[in-house]
Amino acid sequence: MTMQFNDETFRGDYTFRNSAAAIRRFPFPFDRDGYMYSVNIEQHPGGPAGSPFEFAFDVDEHYVAEMKDREITLADDPMRCQSLPHMELAGWDLLELIMVSKARDYPELFKLNRDGNAWHWINRPLGIDKTFTFLDPTTLPCGPMEYITRQAQGDFALLHEREGNLWLDAGMVTSQADWSLDFDVGMNFFEWHAPVPKARKMGVFDKALKFLLAVTQEQSYRRLNWTMTVNPRLDTSPENYHKWGPEKRSITPANVGAKQFLRVELQTFWRLPRSNALAFPIRCYLCNLEDIATQPKWGRRLHRVLRDIDPDLAEYKGFAVNHEVIVDYLAQFDDGAETSPGIFPD
Amino acid sequence: MSKLALKVTEIEALSPLVKRFRFEDPAGAPLPVFSGGAHITVEMPDGDTIRRNSYSLISDPHDGSGYEIAVRREDRGRGGSRYMHTRVNEGDAITVSSPANLFQLDLRARKHVLIAGGIGITPFLSQLRQLGIAQKPYELHYAARSRDEAAGLRLLPDAAHIHVHISDEGARMDLGAILDGQPLGTHVYTCGPEGLISAVADQAARLGWPKTAVHSEAFTAPPPGEPFEVVVKSSGRTVQVKADQSLLEALEAAQVEIDYSCRGGACGRCRTHVIACDGRILHNDHWLSEAERAEQKTIMPCMSRFKGARLELDL
Amino acid sequence: MPNTKFSPSIDSRPTYAGLVSQGAAPGIMVADAAGADALVDLASADSSVMDRAHVLLVGAAADTVSRIEALHPKALHGAPDLEAATPLVKRLLSAARMGTTLYLAGSEGLMGHVAALATAEGLPLEAIQMEHRGTVARRMQCVHCKGITEDVTTDPFTCSHCGLTLFVRDHFSRRLGAFQGVCVDAETPGVVPDAQEIRA
Ligand code: FES
């Protein structure tokens, strides 16, 4: 089966849409009718065929459009991609991981031929056919991390391990939930997460750091995180907050179903072999309330989760101003019936 | 923990006490590459127990065609190195872990100073190759008692920034001279006997080096000792630890689930809570702080032993 | 006035433990007019700290310079402002050896800026000592236009480059040596809270 890629936008006229198949495979993040902050970590890759968990780096119908959106963001603000000098080797590690995985998992879309360090990479959806020398940056048009993450959906952080901590020393970040790579690059794990309310007190990041330090090169992991975004906008950066901020206040009972999106991050964790750095890809999936409600289980459950959520959390996730309209809208899909356990639709 | 089933393809005596082993995939498949300073854990089945020792990889980290380690025969140890020296032959099957790294280079450093004592040269052999590929400035100082003891000599390139100090030949290593006047951003790494590690740390502190620029790896195999017993809380069972067995090995032999990585008291993975301790824990690890040792509420089973009436573990 | 006590904040907000002499080991000292007092206090606790110290005073008046001169540092330099001081700081750092301590005293802007230069030159964080003296004004980076506004004393404030009204976060970037300013009326343009004085 060859994949069809949508011609769509994530800004301006916002023509982004999910096909029926994309809706069914949406990584709905709630496995029960309530939300509690938890670390909810699973091994990755691995999951039902066709799900976004099946392969190391999921490629879906939004691939080409997302890469175009990244190009627009980078043209406007090249600092969204940064790598401190000592992170180049980690960049090559990441390039290898992504190329090898994609060529293995999507042979009809990607091809990689390696003869020692002479590599030949074909990316059919983006029309790229490139020969280069592995570990020789002069043979690529840009650094290895930038080169490969211009061809991979989601944001990427590369963390350098030292002094018992992890340092955010490189990244490609164009679809972030409100943090600035340019500002945070070079920070350690606690500094980088410092603005997250309460979490330090709850010891969440101590545990998370411990877990991440123990990730080995033989086993990688994933977790889901979520937030809410008005309009299918990838670039919800602080840099452009003054440009997209007003849209947040444009939600009405009439448009909430179409304009309010559940934004899910599929976060994965990989120990890279040559650099011993950690790769932290953060893949973003968007689905509006209307489309979520096409799966009766999800409509019911999302209503219950958001109705009962801690107001502080709604504030932190940035949808407190629209909370009431969202819950009122979702109420129509909740007939009180029981929901089955797990995240997948019935 | 995922394992690699490999074949022993080469064994070479580097010195009277040290042998080099090479392992490859039996079908010639490439092995995972690694970073300078990484180690693997080698399984040594011996009767009804499996001994596991960790060894630094000494081969090229970017070369997945095989893994190489160097093993020094320790006749007073638990028998792991003796097993490698006497029972392992070319052509044998051997099971090892994937590489993990607890002694990585700080790639930000402006310059790397590597200091090895005796068999402590091993992690530097892969690091040298990594530094060479990255063309980073470094100097290596390798101290050994005699040329016979300096097994690493055969594996070291002949280069101006590699200095060998043989004490029998009167060439003792002068740590003060090595560390004084290094440029800002230099990092120092030491691997070897405890005494060398603390001598470098002391000298660096005297010269005002920040601790974060001083790294070390004391890779010791678990010491043997007197037999003892532990009680496992979940099952209430008593597990016997033999004289030549580590506590971790005894627990594994009794099918008790327990996590590990380095098996050398350096990574913290095997850290276990003590529920009851009537006696004295013999802490041999490099992980717990002095205060934690004194409390006797935690133990690192990969290295530490016990002497006394009763020890119960939260497992 | 001793080292300023700041109210507790998030992990990314720097704290300043105060200067402690490392004796006659090599030192680089950078201070503004208010910070010079901290150097005087440091030297009065242990005069040998000046034996191998290069002192750089930024924007200090003549009487301050002569007070430091009286402490007999190995060398004393002056610069009218941070920008003018930068090349000299870089020069001193590039010639420095392991075991050098960097002593910083004065405003958060000065300490943040020089600490950023020093870590970029390879100086480990532990080798940097800081003592806050004088103004609690902040050096702010506008997250939108990336421009730096020096000496910010109110929250919110106006970005001196793009003109947006920014609120003052405690989130601090060591690499930039600056706090983060974010548009305060992004969602509701024109609705701006009253400016408050920034406090310690
Ligand atoms: S296994 Fe590493 S400390 Fe015990």
PDB file of N, CA and C in Angstrom, chain A residues 77 79 82 84 167 180-188 190-192 194-195 200 238-242 245-246 248-249 321, chain C residues 10-13 125-126 141 143-146 164 167 169 171-176 178-183 186-189:
ATOM      1  N   ASP A  77      13.018  31.749  11.325  1.00  0.00           N
ATOM      2  CA  ASP A  77      13.765  31.780  12.587  1.00  0.00           C
ATOM      3  C   ASP A  77      14.707  30.579  12.663  1.00  0.00           C
ATOM      4  N   MET A  79      17.073  29.883  14.444  1.00  0.00           N
ATOM      5  CA  MET A  79      17.516  29.480  15.785  1.00  0.00           C
ATOM      6  C   MET A  79      16.635  28.387  16.399  1.00  0.00           C
ATOM      7  N   GLN A  82      19.358  24.181  16.850  1.00  0.00           N
ATOM      8  CA  GLN A  82      20.671  24.523  17.389  1.00  0.00           C
ATOM      9  C   GLN A  82      21.366  23.285  17.895  1.00  0.00           C
ATOM     10  N   LEU A  84      25.012  22.594  20.076  1.00  0.00           N
ATOM     11  CA  LEU A  84      26.288  23.048  20.616  1.00  0.00           C
ATOM     12  C   LEU A  84      27.384  22.175  20.005  1.00  0.00           C
ATOM     13  N   TRP A 167      21.810  17.265  29.795  1.00  0.00           N
ATOM     14  CA  TRP A 167      21.872  18.660  29.365  1.00  0.00           C
ATOM     15  C   TRP A 167      21.304  18.786  27.966  1.00  0.00           C
ATOM     16  N   SER A 180      11.135  27.588  24.537  1.00  0.00           N
ATOM     17  CA  SER A 180      12.033  28.136  23.538  1.00  0.00           C
ATOM     18  C   SER A 180      13.365  27.401  23.572  1.00  0.00           C
ATOM     19  N   LEU A 181      13.679  26.727  22.479  1.00  0.00           N
ATOM     20  CA  LEU A 181      14.975  26.045  22.407  1.00  0.00           C
ATOM     21  C   LEU A 181      16.101  27.059  22.514  1.00  0.00           C
ATOM     22  N   ASP A 182      15.956  28.174  21.817  1.00  0.00           N
ATOM     23  CA  ASP A 182      17.016  29.180  21.803  1.00  0.00           C
ATOM     24  C   ASP A 182      17.341  29.640  23.220  1.00  0.00           C
ATOM     25  N   PHE A 183      16.317  29.731  24.049  1.00  0.00           N
ATOM     26  CA  PHE A 183      16.554  30.167  25.424  1.00  0.00           C
ATOM     27  C   PHE A 183      17.064  29.012  26.288  1.00  0.00           C
ATOM     28  N   ASP A 184      16.521  27.818  26.062  1.00  0.00           N
ATOM     29  CA  ASP A 184      16.792  26.703  26.981  1.00  0.00           C
ATOM     30  C   ASP A 184      18.017  25.864  26.606  1.00  0.00           C
ATOM     31  N   VAL A 185      18.537  26.038  25.400  1.00  0.00           N
ATOM     32  CA  VAL A 185      19.653  25.181  24.990  1.00  0.00           C
ATOM     33  C   VAL A 185      20.821  25.374  25.964  1.00  0.00           C
ATOM     34  N   GLY A 186      21.436  24.259  26.376  1.00  0.00           N
ATOM     35  CA  GLY A 186      22.534  24.321  27.341  1.00  0.00           C
ATOM     36  C   GLY A 186      22.084  24.113  28.782  1.00  0.00           C
ATOM     37  N   MET A 187      20.761  24.032  29.013  1.00  0.00           N
ATOM     38  CA  MET A 187      20.290  23.856  30.400  1.00  0.00           C
ATOM     39  C   MET A 187      20.308  22.380  30.797  1.00  0.00           C
ATOM     40  N   ASN A 188      20.398  22.149  32.107  1.00  0.00           N
ATOM     41  CA  ASN A 188      20.265  20.775  32.559  1.00  0.00           C
ATOM     42  C   ASN A 188      18.792  20.434  32.724  1.00  0.00           C
ATOM     43  N   PHE A 190      16.740  19.832  35.117  1.00  0.00           N
ATOM     44  CA  PHE A 190      15.887  20.538  36.080  1.00  0.00           C
ATOM     45  C   PHE A 190      15.658  21.991  35.678  1.00  0.00           C
ATOM     46  N   GLU A 191      16.705  22.622  35.148  1.00  0.00           N
ATOM     47  CA  GLU A 191      16.562  24.014  34.727  1.00  0.00           C
ATOM     48  C   GLU A 191      15.578  24.128  33.562  1.00  0.00           C
ATOM     49  N   TRP A 192      15.718  23.198  32.634  1.00  0.00           N
ATOM     50  CA  TRP A 192      14.886  23.196  31.441  1.00  0.00           C
ATOM     51  C   TRP A 192      13.403  23.051  31.829  1.00  0.00           C
ATOM     52  N   ALA A 194      12.163  23.826  34.767  1.00  0.00           N
ATOM     53  CA  ALA A 194      11.850  24.654  35.936  1.00  0.00           C
ATOM     54  C   ALA A 194      10.491  25.347  35.856  1.00  0.00           C
ATOM     55  N   PRO A 195      10.079  25.856  34.680  1.00  0.00           N
ATOM     56  CA  PRO A 195       8.807  26.571  34.654  1.00  0.00           C
ATOM     57  C   PRO A 195       7.567  25.683  34.856  1.00  0.00           C
ATOM     58  N   ARG A 200       8.373  19.821  40.416  1.00  0.00           N
ATOM     59  CA  ARG A 200       9.592  19.582  41.183  1.00  0.00           C
ATOM     60  C   ARG A 200       9.235  19.112  42.586  1.00  0.00           C
ATOM     61  N   PRO A 238       6.798  30.163  22.054  1.00  0.00           N
ATOM     62  CA  PRO A 238       6.762  31.446  22.738  1.00  0.00           C
ATOM     63  C   PRO A 238       7.232  32.565  21.804  1.00  0.00           C
ATOM     64  N   GLU A 239       8.162  32.248  20.892  1.00  0.00           N
ATOM     65  CA  GLU A 239       8.664  33.264  19.970  1.00  0.00           C
ATOM     66  C   GLU A 239       7.511  33.977  19.253  1.00  0.00           C
ATOM     67  N   ASN A 240       6.518  33.169  18.832  1.00  0.00           N
ATOM     68  CA  ASN A 240       5.415  33.746  18.062  1.00  0.00           C
ATOM     69  C   ASN A 240       4.119  33.860  18.858  1.00  0.00           C
ATOM     70  N   TYR A 241       4.223  33.803  20.163  1.00  0.00           N
ATOM     71  CA  TYR A 241       3.035  33.832  21.037  1.00  0.00           C
ATOM     72  C   TYR A 241       2.142  35.034  20.732  1.00  0.00           C
ATOM     73  N   HIS A 242       2.765  36.195  20.490  1.00  0.00           N
ATOM     74  CA  HIS A 242       1.961  37.395  20.225  1.00  0.00           C
ATOM     75  C   HIS A 242       1.227  37.293  18.896  1.00  0.00           C
ATOM     76  N   GLY A 245      -1.432  33.982  19.946  1.00  0.00           N
ATOM     77  CA  GLY A 245      -2.169  34.157  21.198  1.00  0.00           C
ATOM     78  C   GLY A 245      -3.635  34.553  20.998  1.00  0.00           C
ATOM     79  N   PRO A 246      -3.907  35.587  20.162  1.00  0.00           N
ATOM     80  CA  PRO A 246      -5.300  36.020  20.005  1.00  0.00           C
ATOM     81  C   PRO A 246      -6.231  34.900  19.510  1.00  0.00           C
ATOM     82  N   LYS A 248      -6.377  31.997  20.477  1.00  0.00           N
ATOM     83  CA  LYS A 248      -6.852  31.217  21.621  1.00  0.00           C
ATOM     84  C   LYS A 248      -8.181  31.733  22.150  1.00  0.00           C
ATOM     85  N   ARG A 249      -8.425  33.010  21.897  1.00  0.00           N
ATOM     86  CA  ARG A 249      -9.653  33.628  22.412  1.00  0.00           C
ATOM     87  C   ARG A 249     -10.755  33.624  21.358  1.00  0.00           C
ATOM     88  N   VAL A 321      -9.182  29.221  29.728  1.00  0.00           N
ATOM     89  CA  VAL A 321     -10.152  30.212  29.209  1.00  0.00           C
ATOM     90  C   VAL A 321     -11.256  29.555  28.377  1.00  0.00           C
TER      91      VAL A 321
ATOM     92  N   ILE C  10      12.377  29.278  41.096  1.00  0.00           N
ATOM     93  CA  ILE C  10      12.498  28.034  40.330  1.00  0.00           C
ATOM     94  C   ILE C  10      13.965  27.657  40.114  1.00  0.00           C
ATOM     95  N   ASP C  11      14.166  26.404  39.687  1.00  0.00           N
ATOM     96  CA  ASP C  11      15.517  25.866  39.550  1.00  0.00           C
ATOM     97  C   ASP C  11      16.399  26.594  38.543  1.00  0.00           C
ATOM     98  N   SER C  12      15.793  27.213  37.550  1.00  0.00           N
ATOM     99  CA  SER C  12      16.631  27.857  36.541  1.00  0.00           C
ATOM    100  C   SER C  12      17.076  29.247  36.980  1.00  0.00           C
ATOM    101  N   ARG C  13      16.512  29.753  38.086  1.00  0.00           N
ATOM    102  CA  ARG C  13      16.917  31.082  38.551  1.00  0.00           C
ATOM    103  C   ARG C  13      18.243  30.964  39.299  1.00  0.00           C
ATOM    104  N   LEU C 125      31.458  25.514  35.720  1.00  0.00           N
ATOM    105  CA  LEU C 125      30.613  26.351  36.580  1.00  0.00           C
ATOM    106  C   LEU C 125      31.131  26.455  38.005  1.00  0.00           C
ATOM    107  N   GLU C 126      31.658  25.324  38.497  1.00  0.00           N
ATOM    108  CA  GLU C 126      32.124  25.330  39.884  1.00  0.00           C
ATOM    109  C   GLU C 126      33.257  26.305  40.134  1.00  0.00           C
ATOM    110  N   GLN C 141      16.068  38.975  28.025  1.00  0.00           N
ATOM    111  CA  GLN C 141      15.982  38.672  26.602  1.00  0.00           C
ATOM    112  C   GLN C 141      14.513  38.644  26.200  1.00  0.00           C
ATOM    113  N   VAL C 143      11.806  37.092  24.191  1.00  0.00           N
ATOM    114  CA  VAL C 143      11.724  35.799  23.518  1.00  0.00           C
ATOM    115  C   VAL C 143      11.250  35.959  22.076  1.00  0.00           C
ATOM    116  N   HIS C 144      10.635  37.098  21.785  1.00  0.00           N
ATOM    117  CA  HIS C 144      10.068  37.300  20.444  1.00  0.00           C
ATOM    118  C   HIS C 144      11.095  37.837  19.452  1.00  0.00           C
ATOM    119  N   CYS C 145      11.768  38.945  19.794  1.00  0.00           N
ATOM    120  CA  CYS C 145      12.728  39.513  18.831  1.00  0.00           C
ATOM    121  C   CYS C 145      14.168  39.149  19.184  1.00  0.00           C
ATOM    122  N   LYS C 146      14.379  38.509  20.389  1.00  0.00           N
ATOM    123  CA  LYS C 146      15.696  38.076  20.872  1.00  0.00           C
ATOM    124  C   LYS C 146      16.579  39.226  21.334  1.00  0.00           C
ATOM    125  N   LEU C 164       7.332  45.419  22.211  1.00  0.00           N
ATOM    126  CA  LEU C 164       6.267  44.652  22.864  1.00  0.00           C
ATOM    127  C   LEU C 164       6.350  44.846  24.376  1.00  0.00           C
ATOM    128  N   PHE C 167       6.357  40.472  30.195  1.00  0.00           N
ATOM    129  CA  PHE C 167       6.436  40.222  31.628  1.00  0.00           C
ATOM    130  C   PHE C 167       7.747  39.519  31.945  1.00  0.00           C
ATOM    131  N   ARG C 169      10.066  36.903  33.590  1.00  0.00           N
ATOM    132  CA  ARG C 169      10.054  35.558  34.176  1.00  0.00           C
ATOM    133  C   ARG C 169      11.306  35.345  35.019  1.00  0.00           C
ATOM    134  N   HIS C 171      12.782  32.508  34.744  1.00  0.00           N
ATOM    135  CA  HIS C 171      13.505  31.538  33.922  1.00  0.00           C
ATOM    136  C   HIS C 171      14.755  32.242  33.363  1.00  0.00           C
ATOM    137  N   PHE C 172      15.920  31.634  33.597  1.00  0.00           N
ATOM    138  CA  PHE C 172      17.193  32.286  33.288  1.00  0.00           C
ATOM    139  C   PHE C 172      18.035  31.376  32.407  1.00  0.00           C
ATOM    140  N   SER C 173      18.623  31.932  31.371  1.00  0.00           N
ATOM    141  CA  SER C 173      19.511  31.162  30.503  1.00  0.00           C
ATOM    142  C   SER C 173      20.954  31.525  30.804  1.00  0.00           C
ATOM    143  N   ARG C 174      21.702  30.538  31.269  1.00  0.00           N
ATOM    144  CA  ARG C 174      23.098  30.761  31.602  1.00  0.00           C
ATOM    145  C   ARG C 174      23.907  31.063  30.345  1.00  0.00           C
ATOM    146  N   ARG C 175      23.509  30.444  29.244  1.00  0.00           N
ATOM    147  CA  ARG C 175      24.228  30.633  28.003  1.00  0.00           C
ATOM    148  C   ARG C 175      24.092  32.075  27.516  1.00  0.00           C
ATOM    149  N   LEU C 176      22.890  32.652  27.684  1.00  0.00           N
ATOM    150  CA  LEU C 176      22.678  34.031  27.249  1.00  0.00           C
ATOM    151  C   LEU C 176      22.983  35.012  28.367  1.00  0.00           C
ATOM    152  N   ALA C 178      20.826  35.883  30.675  1.00  0.00           N
ATOM    153  CA  ALA C 178      19.664  36.779  30.705  1.00  0.00           C
ATOM    154  C   ALA C 178      18.419  36.045  31.172  1.00  0.00           C
ATOM    155  N   PHE C 179      17.475  36.819  31.730  1.00  0.00           N
ATOM    156  CA  PHE C 179      16.154  36.291  32.046  1.00  0.00           C
ATOM    157  C   PHE C 179      15.267  36.398  30.804  1.00  0.00           C
ATOM    158  N   GLN C 180      14.124  35.682  30.876  1.00  0.00           N
ATOM    159  CA  GLN C 180      13.243  35.651  29.713  1.00  0.00           C
ATOM    160  C   GLN C 180      12.068  36.617  29.881  1.00  0.00           C
ATOM    161  N   GLY C 181      11.827  37.404  28.850  1.00  0.00           N
ATOM    162  CA  GLY C 181      10.659  38.274  28.816  1.00  0.00           C
ATOM    163  C   GLY C 181       9.679  37.770  27.767  1.00  0.00           C
ATOM    164  N   VAL C 182       8.388  37.661  28.161  1.00  0.00           N
ATOM    165  CA  VAL C 182       7.360  37.122  27.256  1.00  0.00           C
ATOM    166  C   VAL C 182       6.209  38.123  27.178  1.00  0.00           C
ATOM    167  N   CYS C 183       5.666  38.314  25.978  1.00  0.00           N
ATOM    168  CA  CYS C 183       4.572  39.264  25.729  1.00  0.00           C
ATOM    169  C   CYS C 183       3.444  39.073  26.743  1.00  0.00           C
ATOM    170  N   ALA C 186      -0.373  38.982  24.820  1.00  0.00           N
ATOM    171  CA  ALA C 186      -0.427  38.250  23.554  1.00  0.00           C
ATOM    172  C   ALA C 186      -1.860  37.825  23.216  1.00  0.00           C
ATOM    173  N   GLU C 187      -2.601  37.364  24.206  1.00  0.00           N
ATOM    174  CA  GLU C 187      -3.938  36.843  23.920  1.00  0.00           C
ATOM    175  C   GLU C 187      -4.982  37.948  23.872  1.00  0.00           C
ATOM    176  N   THR C 188      -4.715  39.008  24.613  1.00  0.00           N
ATOM    177  CA  THR C 188      -5.675  40.104  24.696  1.00  0.00           C
ATOM    178  C   THR C 188      -4.933  41.409  24.462  1.00  0.00           C
ATOM    179  N   PRO C 189      -4.585  41.700  23.190  1.00  0.00           N
ATOM    180  CA  PRO C 189      -3.742  42.858  22.899  1.00  0.00           C
ATOM    181  C   PRO C 189      -4.276  44.127  23.554  1.00  0.00           C
TER     182      PRO C 189
END
